PDB file of C-alpha atoms in Angstrom:
ATOM      1  CA  UNK A   1     112.723 129.131  93.861  1.00  0.00           C
ATOM      2  CA  UNK A   2     110.498 127.030  91.589  1.00  0.00           C
ATOM      3  CA  UNK A   3     111.721 128.396  88.236  1.00  0.00           C
ATOM      4  CA  UNK A   4     115.106 127.395  86.809  1.00  0.00           C
ATOM      5  CA  UNK A   5     117.153 130.509  86.098  1.00  0.00           C
ATOM      6  CA  UNK A   6     118.926 128.805  83.175  1.00  0.00           C
ATOM      7  CA  UNK A   7     116.012 127.341  81.187  1.00  0.00           C
ATOM      8  CA  UNK A   8     112.935 128.863  82.873  1.00  0.00           C
ATOM      9  CA  UNK A   9     111.446 125.409  83.625  1.00  0.00           C
ATOM     10  CA  UNK A  10     108.741 126.170  86.174  1.00  0.00           C
ATOM     11  CA  UNK A  11     107.425 123.734  88.750  1.00  0.00           C
ATOM     12  CA  UNK A  12     103.719 124.378  89.310  1.00  0.00           C
ATOM     13  CA  UNK A  13     101.861 123.687  92.545  1.00  0.00           C
ATOM     14  CA  UNK A  14     104.836 122.874  94.810  1.00  0.00           C
ATOM     15  CA  UNK A  15     104.091 120.283  97.499  1.00  0.00           C
ATOM     16  CA  UNK A  16     107.467 118.970  98.680  1.00  0.00           C
ATOM     17  CA  UNK A  17     111.233 119.169  98.709  1.00  0.00           C
ATOM     18  CA  UNK A  18     113.719 116.307  98.867  1.00  0.00           C
ATOM     19  CA  UNK A  19     117.515 116.068  98.806  1.00  0.00           C
ATOM     20  CA  UNK A  20     118.170 117.334  95.242  1.00  0.00           C
ATOM     21  CA  UNK A  21     114.663 117.940  93.909  1.00  0.00           C
ATOM     22  CA  UNK A  22     111.325 119.638  94.337  1.00  0.00           C
ATOM     23  CA  UNK A  23     107.904 118.073  93.856  1.00  0.00           C
ATOM     24  CA  UNK A  24     104.823 119.762  92.430  1.00  0.00           C
ATOM     25  CA  UNK A  25     101.313 118.606  91.556  1.00  0.00           C
ATOM     26  CA  UNK A  26     100.719 118.228  87.810  1.00  0.00           C
ATOM     27  CA  UNK A  27      97.024 118.965  87.348  1.00  0.00           C
ATOM     28  CA  UNK A  28      95.626 115.974  85.431  1.00  0.00           C
ATOM     29  CA  UNK A  29      92.037 114.871  86.140  1.00  0.00           C
ATOM     30  CA  UNK A  30      92.748 111.389  84.740  1.00  0.00           C
ATOM     31  CA  UNK A  31      95.375 110.700  87.408  1.00  0.00           C
ATOM     32  CA  UNK A  32      94.700 112.703  90.593  1.00  0.00           C
ATOM     33  CA  UNK A  33      97.976 113.152  92.449  1.00  0.00           C
ATOM     34  CA  UNK A  34     100.135 113.081  89.308  1.00  0.00           C
ATOM     35  CA  UNK A  35     103.278 114.971  90.197  1.00  0.00           C
ATOM     36  CA  UNK A  36     106.543 116.275  88.796  1.00  0.00           C
ATOM     37  CA  UNK A  37     109.850 115.669  90.556  1.00  0.00           C
ATOM     38  CA  UNK A  38     112.320 118.247  89.238  1.00  0.00           C
ATOM     39  CA  UNK A  39     116.017 118.541  89.928  1.00  0.00           C
ATOM     40  CA  UNK A  40     116.682 121.838  91.721  1.00  0.00           C
ATOM     41  CA  UNK A  41     119.892 122.381  89.736  1.00  0.00           C
ATOM     42  CA  UNK A  42     119.774 122.601  85.957  1.00  0.00           C
ATOM     43  CA  UNK A  43     120.894 119.678  83.801  1.00  0.00           C
ATOM     44  CA  UNK A  44     119.808 119.168  80.190  1.00  0.00           C
ATOM     45  CA  UNK A  45     120.269 115.406  80.475  1.00  0.00           C
ATOM     46  CA  UNK A  46     120.499 113.032  83.431  1.00  0.00           C
ATOM     47  CA  UNK A  47     123.831 111.852  81.985  1.00  0.00           C
ATOM     48  CA  UNK A  48     125.200 115.387  82.509  1.00  0.00           C
ATOM     49  CA  UNK A  49     124.526 115.286  86.250  1.00  0.00           C
ATOM     50  CA  UNK A  50     127.315 114.110  88.540  1.00  0.00           C
ATOM     51  CA  UNK A  51     126.764 110.453  89.532  1.00  0.00           C
ATOM     52  CA  UNK A  52     126.030 111.409  93.148  1.00  0.00           C
ATOM     53  CA  UNK A  53     123.293 113.852  92.024  1.00  0.00           C
ATOM     54  CA  UNK A  54     121.775 111.246  89.674  1.00  0.00           C
ATOM     55  CA  UNK A  55     121.717 108.681  92.499  1.00  0.00           C
ATOM     56  CA  UNK A  56     120.105 111.138  94.909  1.00  0.00           C
ATOM     57  CA  UNK A  57     117.547 112.079  92.243  1.00  0.00           C
ATOM     58  CA  UNK A  58     116.540 108.433  91.883  1.00  0.00           C
ATOM     59  CA  UNK A  59     116.301 108.154  95.676  1.00  0.00           C
ATOM     60  CA  UNK A  60     114.093 111.274  95.683  1.00  0.00           C
ATOM     61  CA  UNK A  61     111.867 109.732  92.992  1.00  0.00           C
ATOM     62  CA  UNK A  62     111.583 106.538  95.057  1.00  0.00           C
ATOM     63  CA  UNK A  63     110.678 108.481  98.203  1.00  0.00           C
ATOM     64  CA  UNK A  64     108.164 110.717  96.368  1.00  0.00           C
ATOM     65  CA  UNK A  65     106.514 107.711  94.691  1.00  0.00           C
ATOM     66  CA  UNK A  66     106.007 106.025  98.070  1.00  0.00           C
ATOM     67  CA  UNK A  67     104.502 109.194  99.559  1.00  0.00           C
ATOM     68  CA  UNK A  68     102.229 109.729  96.533  1.00  0.00           C
ATOM     69  CA  UNK A  69     101.117 106.092  96.512  1.00  0.00           C
ATOM     70  CA  UNK A  70     100.125 106.255 100.188  1.00  0.00           C
ATOM     71  CA  UNK A  71      98.465 109.676  99.873  1.00  0.00           C
ATOM     72  CA  UNK A  72      96.383 108.750  96.808  1.00  0.00           C
ATOM     73  CA  UNK A  73      95.648 105.099  97.562  1.00  0.00           C
ATOM     74  CA  UNK A  74      97.247 104.140  94.246  1.00  0.00           C
ATOM     75  CA  UNK A  75      98.108 100.526  93.463  1.00  0.00           C
ATOM     76  CA  UNK A  76     101.329 101.680  91.828  1.00  0.00           C
ATOM     77  CA  UNK A  77     103.045 104.829  90.556  1.00  0.00           C
ATOM     78  CA  UNK A  78     104.255 104.915  86.961  1.00  0.00           C
ATOM     79  CA  UNK A  79     107.440 106.836  86.211  1.00  0.00           C
ATOM     80  CA  UNK A  80     108.412 108.781  83.108  1.00  0.00           C
ATOM     81  CA  UNK A  81     111.845 110.423  83.202  1.00  0.00           C
ATOM     82  CA  UNK A  82     111.961 113.408  80.898  1.00  0.00           C
ATOM     83  CA  UNK A  83     114.164 116.218  79.728  1.00  0.00           C
ATOM     84  CA  UNK A  84     113.143 116.215  76.081  1.00  0.00           C
ATOM     85  CA  UNK A  85     110.064 118.449  76.064  1.00  0.00           C
ATOM     86  CA  UNK A  86     111.629 120.860  78.535  1.00  0.00           C
ATOM     87  CA  UNK A  87     115.361 121.325  78.764  1.00  0.00           C
ATOM     88  CA  UNK A  88     115.452 120.423  82.445  1.00  0.00           C
ATOM     89  CA  UNK A  89     115.666 116.950  83.971  1.00  0.00           C
ATOM     90  CA  UNK A  90     112.419 116.000  85.659  1.00  0.00           C
ATOM     91  CA  UNK A  91     110.239 112.948  86.225  1.00  0.00           C
ATOM     92  CA  UNK A  92     106.488 112.448  86.026  1.00  0.00           C
ATOM     93  CA  UNK A  93     105.040 110.290  88.817  1.00  0.00           C
ATOM     94  CA  UNK A  94     101.621 109.011  87.797  1.00  0.00           C
ATOM     95  CA  UNK A  95      99.470 107.258  90.413  1.00  0.00           C
ATOM     96  CA  UNK A  96      97.544 104.329  88.948  1.00  0.00           C
ATOM     97  CA  UNK A  97      94.434 102.704  90.404  1.00  0.00           C
ATOM     98  CA  UNK A  98      92.955  99.494  89.040  1.00  0.00           C
ATOM     99  CA  UNK A  99      89.480 100.540  90.163  1.00  0.00           C
ATOM    100  CA  UNK A 100      89.589 103.883  88.263  1.00  0.00           C
ATOM    101  CA  UNK A 101      91.882 103.500  85.252  1.00  0.00           C
ATOM    102  CA  UNK A 102      90.146 102.297  82.076  1.00  0.00           C
ATOM    103  CA  UNK A 103      93.392 100.559  80.991  1.00  0.00           C
ATOM    104  CA  UNK A 104      95.237  99.899  84.264  1.00  0.00           C
ATOM    105  CA  UNK A 105      97.786  97.528  82.706  1.00  0.00           C
ATOM    106  CA  UNK A 106      98.767  99.944  79.936  1.00  0.00           C
ATOM    107  CA  UNK A 107     101.010 102.964  80.152  1.00  0.00           C
ATOM    108  CA  UNK A 108      99.404 106.243  81.168  1.00  0.00           C
ATOM    109  CA  UNK A 109     100.130 107.669  77.698  1.00  0.00           C
ATOM    110  CA  UNK A 110      97.646 105.122  76.286  1.00  0.00           C
ATOM    111  CA  UNK A 111      94.806 106.331  78.536  1.00  0.00           C
ATOM    112  CA  UNK A 112      91.772 107.002  76.303  1.00  0.00           C
ATOM    113  CA  UNK A 113      90.335 109.785  78.464  1.00  0.00           C
ATOM    114  CA  UNK A 114      90.716 113.393  77.409  1.00  0.00           C
ATOM    115  CA  UNK A 115      93.529 115.107  79.269  1.00  0.00           C
ATOM    116  CA  UNK A 116      92.169 118.020  81.260  1.00  0.00           C
ATOM    117  CA  UNK A 117      93.218 119.755  84.453  1.00  0.00           C
ATOM    118  CA  UNK A 118      91.635 119.021  87.791  1.00  0.00           C
ATOM    119  CA  UNK A 119      88.687 121.217  88.712  1.00  0.00           C
ATOM    120  CA  UNK A 120      89.833 124.088  90.988  1.00  0.00           C
ATOM    121  CA  UNK A 121      88.456 122.573  94.209  1.00  0.00           C
ATOM    122  CA  UNK A 122      89.848 119.106  93.398  1.00  0.00           C
ATOM    123  CA  UNK A 123      93.218 120.691  92.588  1.00  0.00           C
ATOM    124  CA  UNK A 124      93.265 122.603  95.887  1.00  0.00           C
ATOM    125  CA  UNK A 125      92.376 119.415  97.778  1.00  0.00           C
ATOM    126  CA  UNK A 126      95.098 117.445  95.968  1.00  0.00           C
ATOM    127  CA  UNK A 127      97.699 120.122  96.713  1.00  0.00           C
ATOM    128  CA  UNK A 128      96.684 120.148 100.377  1.00  0.00           C
ATOM    129  CA  UNK A 129      96.706 116.361 100.633  1.00  0.00           C
ATOM    130  CA  UNK A 130     100.118 115.974  98.986  1.00  0.00           C
ATOM    131  CA  UNK A 131     101.595 118.901 100.926  1.00  0.00           C
ATOM    132  CA  UNK A 132     100.444 117.302 104.181  1.00  0.00           C
ATOM    133  CA  UNK A 133     101.800 113.894 103.132  1.00  0.00           C
ATOM    134  CA  UNK A 134     105.215 115.376 102.315  1.00  0.00           C
ATOM    135  CA  UNK A 135     105.165 117.337 105.603  1.00  0.00           C
ATOM    136  CA  UNK A 136     104.485 114.141 107.572  1.00  0.00           C
ATOM    137  CA  UNK A 137     107.373 112.441 105.751  1.00  0.00           C
ATOM    138  CA  UNK A 138     109.696 115.310 106.672  1.00  0.00           C
ATOM    139  CA  UNK A 139     109.893 116.512 103.079  1.00  0.00           C
ATOM    140  CA  UNK A 140     107.589 119.515 103.323  1.00  0.00           C
ATOM    141  CA  UNK A 141     108.217 122.940 101.877  1.00  0.00           C
ATOM    142  CA  UNK A 142     109.247 124.460 105.191  1.00  0.00           C
ATOM    143  CA  UNK A 143     112.848 123.477 104.412  1.00  0.00           C
ATOM    144  CA  UNK A 144     112.958 125.311 101.046  1.00  0.00           C
TER     145      UNK A 144
END
C-alpha cells in the first residue's frame, strides 16, 4: 500500500521497496530522477521511530541514493529529510549534475528554474528507468 492509513501521505509513482521504506519518483523537471523515500510505517517525527527503524531508514536512504545516482548519471544526490509539510517521515533524494544544474554548488531549493512536473513521456521513462534500477539492485516492487 502506498498511502499511509494514519495520515493519508501518498507515495506517487512507486519504483522500489527497501527494508523499512518505499521509493517513488517525484516528478520535477529540474531534477530528473528526484525521488521520495518514505517510511512504510507512520511516524510524525524521526525521533519517534525506534532506533532500529531510524537506522534502517538511513541505510535505505543510502542504498536508494546510490541506485538513483547510478541510474541518472548524477554527480551527487542531495538529501532533505522531511516530516514538516506532511505528517509522515520521508526524505527527498535530489540527483544533481554539474553539467545541467544552473547552480550546482547550491542547494536544490535555490535553483532558479521554475518548478514543473516532468512531461508525461519523460516521467514514464524516468519511472521505467528507476524501476529497472531498483529491480537490478534487488529492491524492486515485486517484494511489496
